[in-house]
PDB file of C-alpha atoms and ligand atoms in Angstrom:
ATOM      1  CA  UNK A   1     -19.455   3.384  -6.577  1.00 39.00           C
ATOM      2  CA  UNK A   2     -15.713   3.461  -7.265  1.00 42.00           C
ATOM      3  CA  UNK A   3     -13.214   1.043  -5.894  1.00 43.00           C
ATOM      4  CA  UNK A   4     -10.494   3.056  -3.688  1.00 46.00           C
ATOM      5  CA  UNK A   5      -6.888   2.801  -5.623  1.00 52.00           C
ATOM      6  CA  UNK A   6      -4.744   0.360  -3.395  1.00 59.00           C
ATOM      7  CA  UNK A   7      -1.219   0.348  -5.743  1.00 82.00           C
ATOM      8  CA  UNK A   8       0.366   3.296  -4.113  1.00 87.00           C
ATOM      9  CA  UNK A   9       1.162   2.067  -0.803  1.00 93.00           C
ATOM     10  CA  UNK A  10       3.786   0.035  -2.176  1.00 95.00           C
ATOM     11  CA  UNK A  11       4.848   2.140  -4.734  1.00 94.00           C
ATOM     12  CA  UNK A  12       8.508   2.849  -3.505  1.00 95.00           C
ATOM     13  CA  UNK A  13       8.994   6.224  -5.088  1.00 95.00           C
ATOM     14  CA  UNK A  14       5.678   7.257  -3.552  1.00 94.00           C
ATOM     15  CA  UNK A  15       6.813   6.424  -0.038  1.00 96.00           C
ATOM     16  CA  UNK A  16      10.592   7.903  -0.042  1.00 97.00           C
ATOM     17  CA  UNK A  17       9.633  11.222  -2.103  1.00 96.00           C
ATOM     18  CA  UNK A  18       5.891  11.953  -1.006  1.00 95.00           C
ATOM     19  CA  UNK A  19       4.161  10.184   1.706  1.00 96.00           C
ATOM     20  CA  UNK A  20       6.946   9.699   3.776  1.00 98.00           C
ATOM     21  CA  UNK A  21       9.621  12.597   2.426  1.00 98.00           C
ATOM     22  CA  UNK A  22      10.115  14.169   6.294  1.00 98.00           C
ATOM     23  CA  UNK A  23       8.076  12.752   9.541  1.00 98.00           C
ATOM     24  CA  UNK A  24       5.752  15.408   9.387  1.00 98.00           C
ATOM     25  CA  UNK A  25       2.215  13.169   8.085  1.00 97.00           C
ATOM     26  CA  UNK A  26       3.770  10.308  10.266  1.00 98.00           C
ATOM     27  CA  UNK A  27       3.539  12.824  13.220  1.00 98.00           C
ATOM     28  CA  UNK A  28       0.252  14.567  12.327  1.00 97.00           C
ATOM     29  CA  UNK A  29      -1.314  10.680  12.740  1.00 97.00           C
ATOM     30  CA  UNK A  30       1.041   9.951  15.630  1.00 97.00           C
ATOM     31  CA  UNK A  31      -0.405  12.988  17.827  1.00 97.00           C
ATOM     32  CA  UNK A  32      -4.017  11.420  17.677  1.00 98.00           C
ATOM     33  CA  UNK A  33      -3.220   9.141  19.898  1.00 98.00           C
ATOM     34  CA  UNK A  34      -2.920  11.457  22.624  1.00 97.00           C
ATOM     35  CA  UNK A  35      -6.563  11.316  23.603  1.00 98.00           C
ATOM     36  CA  UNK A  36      -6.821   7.330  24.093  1.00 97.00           C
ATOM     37  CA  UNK A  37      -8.170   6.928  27.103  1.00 92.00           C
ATOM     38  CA  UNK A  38      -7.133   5.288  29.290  1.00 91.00           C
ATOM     39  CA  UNK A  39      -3.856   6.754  27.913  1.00 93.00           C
ATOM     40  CA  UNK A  40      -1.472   3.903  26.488  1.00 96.00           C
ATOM     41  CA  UNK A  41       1.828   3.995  25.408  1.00 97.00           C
ATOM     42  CA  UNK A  42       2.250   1.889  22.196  1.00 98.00           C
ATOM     43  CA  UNK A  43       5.956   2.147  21.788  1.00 98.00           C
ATOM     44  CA  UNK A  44       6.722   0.774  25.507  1.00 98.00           C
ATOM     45  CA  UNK A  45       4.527  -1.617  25.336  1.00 98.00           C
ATOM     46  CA  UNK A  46       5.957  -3.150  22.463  1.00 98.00           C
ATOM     47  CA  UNK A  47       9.311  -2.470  23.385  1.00 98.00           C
ATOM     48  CA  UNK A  48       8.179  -4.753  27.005  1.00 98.00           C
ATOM     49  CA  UNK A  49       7.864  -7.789  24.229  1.00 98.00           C
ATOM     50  CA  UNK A  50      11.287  -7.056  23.128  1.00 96.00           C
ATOM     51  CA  UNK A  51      14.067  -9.370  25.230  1.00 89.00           C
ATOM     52  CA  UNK A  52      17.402  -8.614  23.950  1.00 95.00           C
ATOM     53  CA  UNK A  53      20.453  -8.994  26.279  1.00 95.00           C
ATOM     54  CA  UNK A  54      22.574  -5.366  27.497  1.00 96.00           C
ATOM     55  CA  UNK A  55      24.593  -4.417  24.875  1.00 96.00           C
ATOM     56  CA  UNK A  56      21.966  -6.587  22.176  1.00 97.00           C
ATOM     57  CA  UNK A  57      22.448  -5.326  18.419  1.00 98.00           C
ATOM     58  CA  UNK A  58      19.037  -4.939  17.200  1.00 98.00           C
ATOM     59  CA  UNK A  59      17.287  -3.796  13.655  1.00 98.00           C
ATOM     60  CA  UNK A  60      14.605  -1.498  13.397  1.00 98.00           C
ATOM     61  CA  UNK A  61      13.405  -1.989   9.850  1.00 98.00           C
ATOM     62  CA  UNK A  62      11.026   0.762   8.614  1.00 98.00           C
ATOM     63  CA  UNK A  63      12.436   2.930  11.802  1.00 98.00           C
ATOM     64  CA  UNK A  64      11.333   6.167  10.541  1.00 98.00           C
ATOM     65  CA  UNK A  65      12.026   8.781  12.906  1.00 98.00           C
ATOM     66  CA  UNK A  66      13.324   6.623  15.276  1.00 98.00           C
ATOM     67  CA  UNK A  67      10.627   6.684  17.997  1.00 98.00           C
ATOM     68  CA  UNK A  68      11.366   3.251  18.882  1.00 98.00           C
ATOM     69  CA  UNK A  69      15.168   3.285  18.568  1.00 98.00           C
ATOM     70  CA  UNK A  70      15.401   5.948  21.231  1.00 98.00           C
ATOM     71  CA  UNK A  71      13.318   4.527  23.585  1.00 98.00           C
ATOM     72  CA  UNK A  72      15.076   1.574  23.755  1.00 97.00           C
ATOM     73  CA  UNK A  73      18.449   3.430  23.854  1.00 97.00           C
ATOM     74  CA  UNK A  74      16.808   4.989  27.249  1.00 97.00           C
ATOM     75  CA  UNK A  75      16.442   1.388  28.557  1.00 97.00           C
ATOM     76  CA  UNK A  76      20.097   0.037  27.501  1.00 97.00           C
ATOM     77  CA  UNK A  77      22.284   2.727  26.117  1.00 96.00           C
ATOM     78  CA  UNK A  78      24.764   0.252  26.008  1.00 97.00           C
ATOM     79  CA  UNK A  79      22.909  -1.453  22.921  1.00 97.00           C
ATOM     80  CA  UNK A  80      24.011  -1.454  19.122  1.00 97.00           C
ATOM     81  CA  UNK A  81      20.754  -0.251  17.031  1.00 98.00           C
ATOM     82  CA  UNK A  82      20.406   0.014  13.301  1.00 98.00           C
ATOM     83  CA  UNK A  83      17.927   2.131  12.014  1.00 98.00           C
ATOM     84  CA  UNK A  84      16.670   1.237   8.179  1.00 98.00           C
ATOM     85  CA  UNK A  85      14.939   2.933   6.011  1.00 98.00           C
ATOM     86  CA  UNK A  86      13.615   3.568   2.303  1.00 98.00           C
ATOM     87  CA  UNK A  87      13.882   7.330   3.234  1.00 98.00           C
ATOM     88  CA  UNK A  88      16.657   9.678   3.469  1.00 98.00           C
ATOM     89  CA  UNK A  89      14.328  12.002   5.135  1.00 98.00           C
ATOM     90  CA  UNK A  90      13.527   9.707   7.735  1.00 98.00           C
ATOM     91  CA  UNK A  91      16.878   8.406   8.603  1.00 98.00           C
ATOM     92  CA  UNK A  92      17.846  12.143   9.260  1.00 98.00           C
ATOM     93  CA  UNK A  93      15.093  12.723  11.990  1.00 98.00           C
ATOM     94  CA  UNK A  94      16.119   9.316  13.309  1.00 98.00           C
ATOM     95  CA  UNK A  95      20.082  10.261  13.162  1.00 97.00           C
ATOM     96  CA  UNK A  96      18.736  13.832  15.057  1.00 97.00           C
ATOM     97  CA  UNK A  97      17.272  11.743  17.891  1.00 95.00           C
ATOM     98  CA  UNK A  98      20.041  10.110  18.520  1.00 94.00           C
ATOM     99  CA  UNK A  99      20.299   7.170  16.352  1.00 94.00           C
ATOM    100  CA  UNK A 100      23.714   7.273  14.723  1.00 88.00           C
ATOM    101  CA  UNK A 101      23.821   3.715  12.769  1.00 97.00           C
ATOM    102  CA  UNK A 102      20.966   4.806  10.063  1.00 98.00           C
ATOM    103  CA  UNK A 103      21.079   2.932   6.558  1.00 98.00           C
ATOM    104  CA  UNK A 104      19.097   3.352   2.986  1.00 98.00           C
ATOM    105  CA  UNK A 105      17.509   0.407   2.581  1.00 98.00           C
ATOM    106  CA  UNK A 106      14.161  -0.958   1.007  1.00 98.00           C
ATOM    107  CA  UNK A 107      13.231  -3.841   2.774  1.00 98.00           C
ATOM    108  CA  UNK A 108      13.716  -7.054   0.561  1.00 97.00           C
ATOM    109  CA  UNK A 109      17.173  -6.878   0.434  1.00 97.00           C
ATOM    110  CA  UNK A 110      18.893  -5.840   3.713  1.00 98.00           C
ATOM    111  CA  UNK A 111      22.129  -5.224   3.402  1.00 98.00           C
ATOM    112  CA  UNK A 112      23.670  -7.188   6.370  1.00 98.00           C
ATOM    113  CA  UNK A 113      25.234 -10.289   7.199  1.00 98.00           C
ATOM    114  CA  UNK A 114      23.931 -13.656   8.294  1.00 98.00           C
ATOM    115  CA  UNK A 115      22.949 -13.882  11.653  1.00 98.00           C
ATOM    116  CA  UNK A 116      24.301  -9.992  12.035  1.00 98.00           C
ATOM    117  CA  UNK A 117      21.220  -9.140  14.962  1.00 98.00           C
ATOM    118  CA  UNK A 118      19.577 -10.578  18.420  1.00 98.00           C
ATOM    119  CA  UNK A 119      16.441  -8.640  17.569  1.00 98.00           C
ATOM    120  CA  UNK A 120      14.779  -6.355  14.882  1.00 98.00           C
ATOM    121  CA  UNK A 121      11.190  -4.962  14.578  1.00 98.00           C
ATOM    122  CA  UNK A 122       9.545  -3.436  11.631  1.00 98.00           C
ATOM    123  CA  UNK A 123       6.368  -1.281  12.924  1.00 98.00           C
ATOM    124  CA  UNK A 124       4.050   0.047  10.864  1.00 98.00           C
ATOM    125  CA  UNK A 125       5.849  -1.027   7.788  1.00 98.00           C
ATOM    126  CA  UNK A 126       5.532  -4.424   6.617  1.00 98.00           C
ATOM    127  CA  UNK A 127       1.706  -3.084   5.042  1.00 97.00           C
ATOM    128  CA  UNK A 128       4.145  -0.864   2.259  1.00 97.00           C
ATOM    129  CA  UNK A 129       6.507  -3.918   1.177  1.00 97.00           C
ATOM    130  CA  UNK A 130       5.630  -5.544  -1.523  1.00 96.00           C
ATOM    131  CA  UNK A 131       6.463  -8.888  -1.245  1.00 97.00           C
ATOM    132  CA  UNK A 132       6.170  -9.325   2.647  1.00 98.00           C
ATOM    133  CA  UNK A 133       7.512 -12.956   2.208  1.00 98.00           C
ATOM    134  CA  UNK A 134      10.801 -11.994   1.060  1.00 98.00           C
ATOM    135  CA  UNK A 135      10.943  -9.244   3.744  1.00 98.00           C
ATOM    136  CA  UNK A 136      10.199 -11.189   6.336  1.00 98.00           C
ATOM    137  CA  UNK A 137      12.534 -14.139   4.861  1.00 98.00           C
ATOM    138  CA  UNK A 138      15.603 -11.257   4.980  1.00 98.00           C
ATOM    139  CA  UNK A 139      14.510 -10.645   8.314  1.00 98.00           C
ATOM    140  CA  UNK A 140      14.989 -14.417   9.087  1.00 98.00           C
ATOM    141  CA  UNK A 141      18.560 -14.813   7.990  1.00 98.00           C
ATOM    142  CA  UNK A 142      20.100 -11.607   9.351  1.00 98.00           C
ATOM    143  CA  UNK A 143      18.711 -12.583  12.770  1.00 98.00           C
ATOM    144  CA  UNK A 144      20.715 -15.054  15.034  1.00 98.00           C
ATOM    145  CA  UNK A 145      19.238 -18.191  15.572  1.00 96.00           C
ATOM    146  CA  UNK A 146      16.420 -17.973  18.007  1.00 94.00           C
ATOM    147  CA  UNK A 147      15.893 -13.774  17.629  1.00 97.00           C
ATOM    148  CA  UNK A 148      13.131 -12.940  17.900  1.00 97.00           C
ATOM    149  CA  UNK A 149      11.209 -10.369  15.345  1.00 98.00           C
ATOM    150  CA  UNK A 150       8.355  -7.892  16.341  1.00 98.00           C
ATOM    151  CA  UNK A 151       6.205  -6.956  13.643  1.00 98.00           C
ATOM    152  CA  UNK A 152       3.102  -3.852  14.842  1.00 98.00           C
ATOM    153  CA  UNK A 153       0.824  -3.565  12.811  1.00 98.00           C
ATOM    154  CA  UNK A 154      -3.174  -2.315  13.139  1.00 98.00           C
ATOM    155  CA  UNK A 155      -6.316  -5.344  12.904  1.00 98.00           C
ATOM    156  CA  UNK A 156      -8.468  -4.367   9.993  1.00 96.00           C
ATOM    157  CA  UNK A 157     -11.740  -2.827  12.034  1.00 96.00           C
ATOM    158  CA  UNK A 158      -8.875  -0.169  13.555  1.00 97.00           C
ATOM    159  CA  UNK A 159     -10.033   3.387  12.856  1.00 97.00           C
ATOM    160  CA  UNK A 160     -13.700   2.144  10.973  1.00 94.00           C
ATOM    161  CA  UNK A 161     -15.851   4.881  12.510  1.00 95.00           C
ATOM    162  CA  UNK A 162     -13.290   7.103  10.480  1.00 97.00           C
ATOM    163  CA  UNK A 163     -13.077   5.233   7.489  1.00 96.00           C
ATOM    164  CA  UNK A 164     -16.664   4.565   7.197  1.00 95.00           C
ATOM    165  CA  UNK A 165     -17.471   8.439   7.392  1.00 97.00           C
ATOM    166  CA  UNK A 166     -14.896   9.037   4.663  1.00 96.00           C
ATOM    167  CA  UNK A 167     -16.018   6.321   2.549  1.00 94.00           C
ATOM    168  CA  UNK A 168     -19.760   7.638   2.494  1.00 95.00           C
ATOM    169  CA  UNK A 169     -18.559  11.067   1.817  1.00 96.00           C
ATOM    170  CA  UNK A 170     -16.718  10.160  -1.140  1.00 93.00           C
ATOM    171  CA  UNK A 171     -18.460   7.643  -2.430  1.00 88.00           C
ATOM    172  CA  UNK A 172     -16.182   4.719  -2.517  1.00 84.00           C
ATOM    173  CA  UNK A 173     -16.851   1.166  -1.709  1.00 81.00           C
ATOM    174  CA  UNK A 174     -14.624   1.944   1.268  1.00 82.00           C
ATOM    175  CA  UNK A 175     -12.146   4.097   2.662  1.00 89.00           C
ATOM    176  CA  UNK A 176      -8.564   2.010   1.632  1.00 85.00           C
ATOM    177  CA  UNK A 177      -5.637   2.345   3.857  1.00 87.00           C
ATOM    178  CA  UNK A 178      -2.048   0.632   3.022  1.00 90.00           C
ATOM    179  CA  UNK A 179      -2.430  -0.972   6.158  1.00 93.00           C
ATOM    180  CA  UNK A 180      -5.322  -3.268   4.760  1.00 93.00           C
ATOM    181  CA  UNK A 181      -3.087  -4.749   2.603  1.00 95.00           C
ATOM    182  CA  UNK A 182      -0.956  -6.261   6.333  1.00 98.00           C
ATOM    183  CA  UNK A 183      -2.880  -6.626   9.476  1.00 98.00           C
ATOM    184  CA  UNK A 184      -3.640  -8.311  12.668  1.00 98.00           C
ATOM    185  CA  UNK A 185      -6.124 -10.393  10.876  1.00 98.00           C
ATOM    186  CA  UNK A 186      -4.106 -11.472   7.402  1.00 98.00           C
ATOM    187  CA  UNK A 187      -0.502 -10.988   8.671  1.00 98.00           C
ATOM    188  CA  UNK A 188       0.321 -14.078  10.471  1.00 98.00           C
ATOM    189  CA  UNK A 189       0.410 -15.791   6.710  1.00 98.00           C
ATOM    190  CA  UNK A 190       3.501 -14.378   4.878  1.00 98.00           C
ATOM    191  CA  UNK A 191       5.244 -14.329   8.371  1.00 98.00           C
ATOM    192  CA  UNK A 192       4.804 -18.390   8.308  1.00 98.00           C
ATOM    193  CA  UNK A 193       6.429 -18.663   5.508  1.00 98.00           C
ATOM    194  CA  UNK A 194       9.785 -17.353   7.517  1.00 98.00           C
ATOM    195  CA  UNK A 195       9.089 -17.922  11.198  1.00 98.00           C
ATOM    196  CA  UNK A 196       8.215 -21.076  12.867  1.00 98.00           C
ATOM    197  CA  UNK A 197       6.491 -19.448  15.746  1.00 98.00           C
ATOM    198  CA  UNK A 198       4.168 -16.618  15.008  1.00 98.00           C
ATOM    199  CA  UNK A 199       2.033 -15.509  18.339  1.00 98.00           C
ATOM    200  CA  UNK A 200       0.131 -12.190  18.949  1.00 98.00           C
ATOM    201  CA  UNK A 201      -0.284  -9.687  21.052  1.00 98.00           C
ATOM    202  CA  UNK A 202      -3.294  -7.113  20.634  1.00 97.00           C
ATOM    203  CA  UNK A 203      -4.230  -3.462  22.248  1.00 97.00           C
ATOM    204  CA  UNK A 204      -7.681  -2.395  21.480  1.00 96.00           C
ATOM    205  CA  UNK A 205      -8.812   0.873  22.946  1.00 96.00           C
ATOM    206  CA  UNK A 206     -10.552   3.902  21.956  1.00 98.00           C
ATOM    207  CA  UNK A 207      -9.689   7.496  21.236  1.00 98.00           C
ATOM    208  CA  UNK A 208     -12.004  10.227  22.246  1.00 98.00           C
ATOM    209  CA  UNK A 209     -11.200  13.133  20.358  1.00 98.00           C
ATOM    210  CA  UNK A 210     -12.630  16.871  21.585  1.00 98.00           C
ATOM    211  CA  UNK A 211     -12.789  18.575  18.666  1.00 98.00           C
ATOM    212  CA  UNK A 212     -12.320  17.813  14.844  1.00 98.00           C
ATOM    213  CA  UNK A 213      -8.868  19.146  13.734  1.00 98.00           C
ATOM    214  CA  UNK A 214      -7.047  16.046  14.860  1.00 98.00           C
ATOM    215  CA  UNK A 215      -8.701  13.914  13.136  1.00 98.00           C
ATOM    216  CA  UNK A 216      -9.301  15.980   9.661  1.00 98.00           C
ATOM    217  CA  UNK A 217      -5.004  16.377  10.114  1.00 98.00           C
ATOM    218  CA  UNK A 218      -5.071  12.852  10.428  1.00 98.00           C
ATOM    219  CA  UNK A 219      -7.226  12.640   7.184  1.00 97.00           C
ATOM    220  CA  UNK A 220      -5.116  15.230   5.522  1.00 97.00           C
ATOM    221  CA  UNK A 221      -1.635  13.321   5.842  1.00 97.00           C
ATOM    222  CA  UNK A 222      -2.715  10.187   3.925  1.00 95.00           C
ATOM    223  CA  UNK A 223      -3.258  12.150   0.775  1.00 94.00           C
ATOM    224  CA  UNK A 224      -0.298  10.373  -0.534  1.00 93.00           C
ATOM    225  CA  UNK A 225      -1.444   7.360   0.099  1.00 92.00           C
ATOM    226  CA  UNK A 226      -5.085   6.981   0.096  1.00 88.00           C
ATOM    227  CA  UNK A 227      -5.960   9.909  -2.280  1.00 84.00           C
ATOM    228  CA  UNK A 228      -5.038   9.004  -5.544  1.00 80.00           C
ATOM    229  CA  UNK A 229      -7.300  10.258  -8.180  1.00 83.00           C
ATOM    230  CA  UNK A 230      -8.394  13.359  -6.578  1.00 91.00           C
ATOM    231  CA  UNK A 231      -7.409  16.570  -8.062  1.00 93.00           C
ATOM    232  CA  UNK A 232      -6.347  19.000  -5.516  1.00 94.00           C
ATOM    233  CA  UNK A 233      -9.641  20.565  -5.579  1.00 95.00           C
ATOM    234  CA  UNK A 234     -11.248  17.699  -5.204  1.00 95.00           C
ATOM    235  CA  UNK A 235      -9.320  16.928  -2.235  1.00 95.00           C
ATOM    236  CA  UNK A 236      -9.700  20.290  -0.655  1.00 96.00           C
ATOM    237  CA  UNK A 237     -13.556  19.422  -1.335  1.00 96.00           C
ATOM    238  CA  UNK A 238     -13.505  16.275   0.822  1.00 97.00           C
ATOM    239  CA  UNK A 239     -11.148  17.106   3.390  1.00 97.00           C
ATOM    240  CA  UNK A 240     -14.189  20.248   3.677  1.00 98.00           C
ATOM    241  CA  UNK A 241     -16.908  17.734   3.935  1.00 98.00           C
ATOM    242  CA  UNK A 242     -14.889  15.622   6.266  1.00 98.00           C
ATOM    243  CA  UNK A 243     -14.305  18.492   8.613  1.00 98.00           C
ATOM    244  CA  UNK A 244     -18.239  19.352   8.618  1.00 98.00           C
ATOM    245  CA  UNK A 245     -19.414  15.791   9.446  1.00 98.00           C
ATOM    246  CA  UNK A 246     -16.373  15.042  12.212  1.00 98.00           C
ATOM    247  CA  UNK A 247     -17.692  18.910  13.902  1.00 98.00           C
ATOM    248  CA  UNK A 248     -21.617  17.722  12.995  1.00 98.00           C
ATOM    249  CA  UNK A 249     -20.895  14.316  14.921  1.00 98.00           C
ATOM    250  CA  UNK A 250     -18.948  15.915  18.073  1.00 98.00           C
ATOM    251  CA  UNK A 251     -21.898  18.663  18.432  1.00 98.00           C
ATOM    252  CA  UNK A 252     -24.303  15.669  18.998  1.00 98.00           C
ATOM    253  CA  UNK A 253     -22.494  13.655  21.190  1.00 98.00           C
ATOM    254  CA  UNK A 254     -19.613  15.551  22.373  1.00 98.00           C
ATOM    255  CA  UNK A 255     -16.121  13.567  21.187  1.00 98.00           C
ATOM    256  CA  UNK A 256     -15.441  12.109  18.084  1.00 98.00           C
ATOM    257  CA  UNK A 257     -14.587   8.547  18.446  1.00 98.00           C
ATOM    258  CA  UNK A 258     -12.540   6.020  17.156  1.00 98.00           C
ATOM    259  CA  UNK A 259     -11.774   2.370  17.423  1.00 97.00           C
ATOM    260  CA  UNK A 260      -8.042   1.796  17.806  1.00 97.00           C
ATOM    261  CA  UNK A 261      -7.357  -2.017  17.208  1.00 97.00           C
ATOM    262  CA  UNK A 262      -3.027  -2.580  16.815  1.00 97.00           C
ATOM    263  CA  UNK A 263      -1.325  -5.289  17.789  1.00 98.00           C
ATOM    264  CA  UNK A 264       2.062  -7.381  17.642  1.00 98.00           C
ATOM    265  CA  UNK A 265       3.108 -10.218  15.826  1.00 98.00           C
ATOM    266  CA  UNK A 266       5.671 -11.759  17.566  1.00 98.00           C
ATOM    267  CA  UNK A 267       7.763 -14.250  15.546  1.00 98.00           C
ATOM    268  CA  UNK A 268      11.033 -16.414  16.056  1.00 97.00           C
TER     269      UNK A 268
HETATM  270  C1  SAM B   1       4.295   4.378   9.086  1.00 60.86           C
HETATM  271  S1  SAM B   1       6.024   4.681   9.073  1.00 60.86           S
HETATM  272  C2  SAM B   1       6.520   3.819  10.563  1.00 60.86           C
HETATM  273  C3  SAM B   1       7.800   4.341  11.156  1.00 60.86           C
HETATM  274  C4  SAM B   1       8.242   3.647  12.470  1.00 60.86           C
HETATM  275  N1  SAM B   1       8.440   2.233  12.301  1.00 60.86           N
HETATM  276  C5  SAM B   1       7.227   3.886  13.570  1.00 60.86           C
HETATM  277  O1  SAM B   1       6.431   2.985  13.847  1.00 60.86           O
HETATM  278  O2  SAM B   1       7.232   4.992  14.140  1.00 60.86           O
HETATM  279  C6  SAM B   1       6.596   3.578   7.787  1.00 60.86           C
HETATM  280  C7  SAM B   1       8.089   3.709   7.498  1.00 60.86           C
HETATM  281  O3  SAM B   1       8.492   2.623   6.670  1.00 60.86           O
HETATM  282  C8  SAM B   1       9.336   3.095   5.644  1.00 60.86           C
HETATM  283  N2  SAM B   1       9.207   2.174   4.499  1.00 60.86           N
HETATM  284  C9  SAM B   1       8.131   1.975   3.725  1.00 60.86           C
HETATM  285  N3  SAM B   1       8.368   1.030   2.806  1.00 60.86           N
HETATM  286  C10 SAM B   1       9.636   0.613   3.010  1.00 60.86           C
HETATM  287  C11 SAM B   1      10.461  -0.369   2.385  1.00 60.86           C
HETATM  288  N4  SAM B   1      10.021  -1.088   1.351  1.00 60.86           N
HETATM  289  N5  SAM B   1      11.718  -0.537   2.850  1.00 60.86           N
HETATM  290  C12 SAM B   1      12.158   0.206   3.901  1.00 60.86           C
HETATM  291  N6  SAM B   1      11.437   1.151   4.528  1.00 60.86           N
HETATM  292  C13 SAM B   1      10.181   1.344   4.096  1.00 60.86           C
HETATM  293  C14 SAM B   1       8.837   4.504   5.362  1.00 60.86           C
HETATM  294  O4  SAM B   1       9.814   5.295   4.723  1.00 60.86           O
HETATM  295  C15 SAM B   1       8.463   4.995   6.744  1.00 60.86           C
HETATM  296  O5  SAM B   1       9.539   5.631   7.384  1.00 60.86           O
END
């Protein structure tokens, strides 16, 4: 057995130039969660934990595309967002949805002010910074007094029936994700050492997917991330495997499922 690599989720170049160039593996995992059932939507639900005041400035660290930033523009378009990101990529999918206050950033040094924000989140992010502490500490001083800070990330059993099935298939010790490295379970740690108040919120469902080209996408877009040390044949070969065993399991009972296990810390 071989231990899975774990260095490049963190490894900044990685993220801005590969993994996360354009939104287009971000999406190909994002459009899985269309068959939770019963359907949930993550980003309102989060966004429900978020109280700023009409006309709040708030930071979304690690925005991405902006999903978040333009839902809560629908609720208050009267609010002053920031979208942040290591990728230039990114920010322009973010500025094309609307966002127009996009900066470069990587995460342990923001570039703003004391006190500059009622509110910032950082979803699905904190996992790639390397260290957390001083991210979340920068998070801490550009946030007023009392702000409050949302951090999503997934609990470490979310998505096991997957990573089990790729793990045996490639005969690793386990299937790494970056997300291992920051989750429901380990997270609330490096956020004490900025926050006095760290509580939790957590949705646990389950996805029931039809047939297997969701999930193999799914597989397929962390190449970046979780494939180092495969040759692109050897890849190709997995992803192959992969494929087989997600169609072999959905023959015999129908839907492919998987454990989804994310959740909110939410600090101040
Ligand atoms: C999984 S995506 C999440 C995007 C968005 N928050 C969402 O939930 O839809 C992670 C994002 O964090 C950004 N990112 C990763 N490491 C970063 C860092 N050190 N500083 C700033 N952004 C970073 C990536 O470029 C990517 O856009």
């Amino acid at each position: 057995m071989v231990s899975a690599p774990r260095e490049r989720g963190t490894d900044t170049d990685v993220l801005r130039n590969d993994a996360y160039a354009d939104r287009r593996n971000l999406d190909d995992r994002r459009n899985i969660y269309e068959f939770r059932r019963p359907r949930f939507d993550l980003v309102e639900s989060v966004l429900d934990l978020l109280v700023v005041e009409p006309g709040g400035r708030v930071l979304d660290l690690g925005c991405g595309p902006g999903i978040y930033l333009a839902a809560l523009a629908a609720r208050d378009p009267s609010s002053v967002l920031v979208g942040a990101d290591l990728s230039l990529g990114m920010l322009g999918s973010a500025r094309d949805g609307g966002t127009n206050r996009v900066v470069n950033i990587e995460a342990v040094r923001l570039p703003f002010r004391d006190d500059a924000f009622d509110a910032a989140m950082a979803n699905h992010m904190l996992y790639h910074v390397d260290p957390i502490p001083d991210a979340a500490r920068e998070v801490r001083r550009v946030l007023r007094p009392g702000g409050a800070f949302l951090a999503v990330t997934n609990s470490r059993a979310h998505f096991n029936e997957f990573d089990a099935l790729l793990a045996e298939l490639s005969g690793r010790d386990g299937w790494w994700r970056p997300s291992h490295r920051f989750t429901m379970d380990n997270g609330g740690e490096p956020l004490s050492m900025a926050f006095d108040r760290v509580e939790t919120v957590s949705f646990c469902g389950q996805l029931h997917v039809p047939t297997a080209e969701p999930v193999v996408r799914f597989a397929r877009s962390m190449r970046a991330l979780s494939g180092e040390g495969y040759s692109d044949d050897e890849w190709e070969d997995l992803m192959n495997a992969f494929a087989v065993a997600v169609g072999q399991v959905i023959e015999r009972d129908g839907e492919f499922r998987i454990l989804t296990d994310t959740g909110v810390f939410v600090c101040r």
